[in-house]
Amino acid sequence: MSSQPTALFALDLTGTFAFGLNGALTAVRAARLDVVGVVVLGLITAMGGGFIRDVLIDSLPPATLLDWRYYTLATLGGLIAFALSRHLRRLERAIDVLDAVGLSTFAVIGASKALDAGLGVAPSILLGVITAVGGGTIRDTLVGRIPTVLRTGLYAIPALVGSALTVLTVETGVYGLPAALGAAAACFLIRVLGVRYNLNAPEPPETRGRKDSREAGA
């Protein structure tokens, strides 16, 4: 069972469910899959980033396999997405908010676990980001599309901020539940603002020029 503070653990479980739900919804819309395929992609989205982190820091078996609540919630999210995908379209904003909770919590926990394993500042920040976005990247690759984290929205940047703040607080000796929640809140706020105002990371000038030309000709 988890040794995390209760508040952070609750957010971690919420994020796992949200990633399972959102990942499975993406699978339903991007590919014609049966219930097994949808649930598997939901599980990969929810747990894939943590698997990568735990393998890299040699923490085996992965933490999410040691607590039945993680894979149960991820599976539940996948099943709900499979059964109710049409009806969930009207709740996309709420699902995006839950997804931001998962992104934020995973970034913080990933970075802190990397530090606990003895990694330095830069590798710990990197593993925090990988924990947050790794599952979705694997999912998108499996359904044959460019990963969302590489092409749209503020996704990797908020995870980077949350991971960096986590590492900073640990390195300065002030890390604890308030600091962890603060780092998660910063990541969450940036992600939600990105969704609300359709903000994106900077693109190459050539890409922006083509986009402007298409919009002008529309």
Short mmCIF file of N, CA and C in Angstrom, two decimals, residues 3 34 43 53 74 80 83 97 113 124 144 147 159 164 168-169 175 181 215 217:
data_model
loop_
_atom_site.label_atom_id
_atom_site.label_comp_id
_atom_site.label_asym_id
_atom_site.label_seq_id
_atom_site.Cartn_x
_atom_site.Cartn_y
_atom_site.Cartn_z
N SER A 3 2.66 4.81 0.82
CA SER A 3 3.14 5.54 1.99
C SER A 3 3.03 7.04 1.79
N ASP A 34 -12.18 -3.04 -29.85
CA ASP A 34 -13.17 -3.69 -29.02
C ASP A 34 -12.93 -3.31 -27.56
N LEU A 43 -5.54 1.58 -19.54
CA LEU A 43 -4.55 1.16 -18.55
C LEU A 43 -3.16 1.68 -18.89
N ARG A 53 9.12 5.02 -15.41
CA ARG A 53 9.91 5.58 -14.31
C ARG A 53 10.47 4.48 -13.41
N ALA A 74 -8.03 2.44 -13.02
CA ALA A 74 -7.71 2.64 -14.44
C ALA A 74 -8.63 1.78 -15.32
N ILE A 80 -15.89 2.66 -18.36
CA ILE A 80 -16.86 3.76 -18.45
C ILE A 80 -16.73 4.45 -19.80
N ALA A 83 -18.35 2.22 -22.49
CA ALA A 83 -19.81 2.11 -22.43
C ALA A 83 -20.52 3.44 -22.68
N VAL A 97 -10.31 18.63 -16.71
CA VAL A 97 -9.88 19.09 -15.39
C VAL A 97 -9.33 17.92 -14.58
N LYS A 113 10.06 10.61 -6.52
CA LYS A 113 10.54 9.22 -6.49
C LYS A 113 11.93 9.11 -7.12
N SER A 124 15.85 13.84 -12.45
CA SER A 124 14.62 13.75 -11.65
C SER A 124 13.50 14.58 -12.28
N GLY A 144 -1.40 4.97 -33.76
CA GLY A 144 -0.86 5.47 -35.02
C GLY A 144 -0.99 6.95 -35.26
N PRO A 147 2.05 11.77 -30.93
CA PRO A 147 1.63 11.95 -29.53
C PRO A 147 1.15 13.37 -29.25
N ALA A 159 3.87 19.94 -16.85
CA ALA A 159 4.52 18.83 -16.14
C ALA A 159 5.96 19.19 -15.81
N ALA A 164 9.94 20.52 -11.82
CA ALA A 164 11.03 21.41 -11.42
C ALA A 164 10.79 22.00 -10.04
N LEU A 168 13.08 21.51 -6.76
CA LEU A 168 13.58 22.71 -6.08
C LEU A 168 13.28 22.66 -4.59
N THR A 169 12.05 22.27 -4.24
CA THR A 169 11.69 22.24 -2.82
C THR A 169 12.43 21.14 -2.07
N TYR A 175 10.64 20.46 1.19
CA TYR A 175 9.63 19.58 0.62
C TYR A 175 8.79 18.92 1.71
N LEU A 181 1.80 19.84 -2.81
CA LEU A 181 0.51 20.33 -3.32
C LEU A 181 0.68 21.65 -4.07
N GLU A 215 -5.92 29.28 -42.50
CA GLU A 215 -7.04 29.99 -41.88
C GLU A 215 -7.53 31.13 -42.78
N GLY A 217 -7.45 31.19 -46.01
CA GLY A 217 -8.15 30.64 -47.16
C GLY A 217 -9.44 29.94 -46.82
#
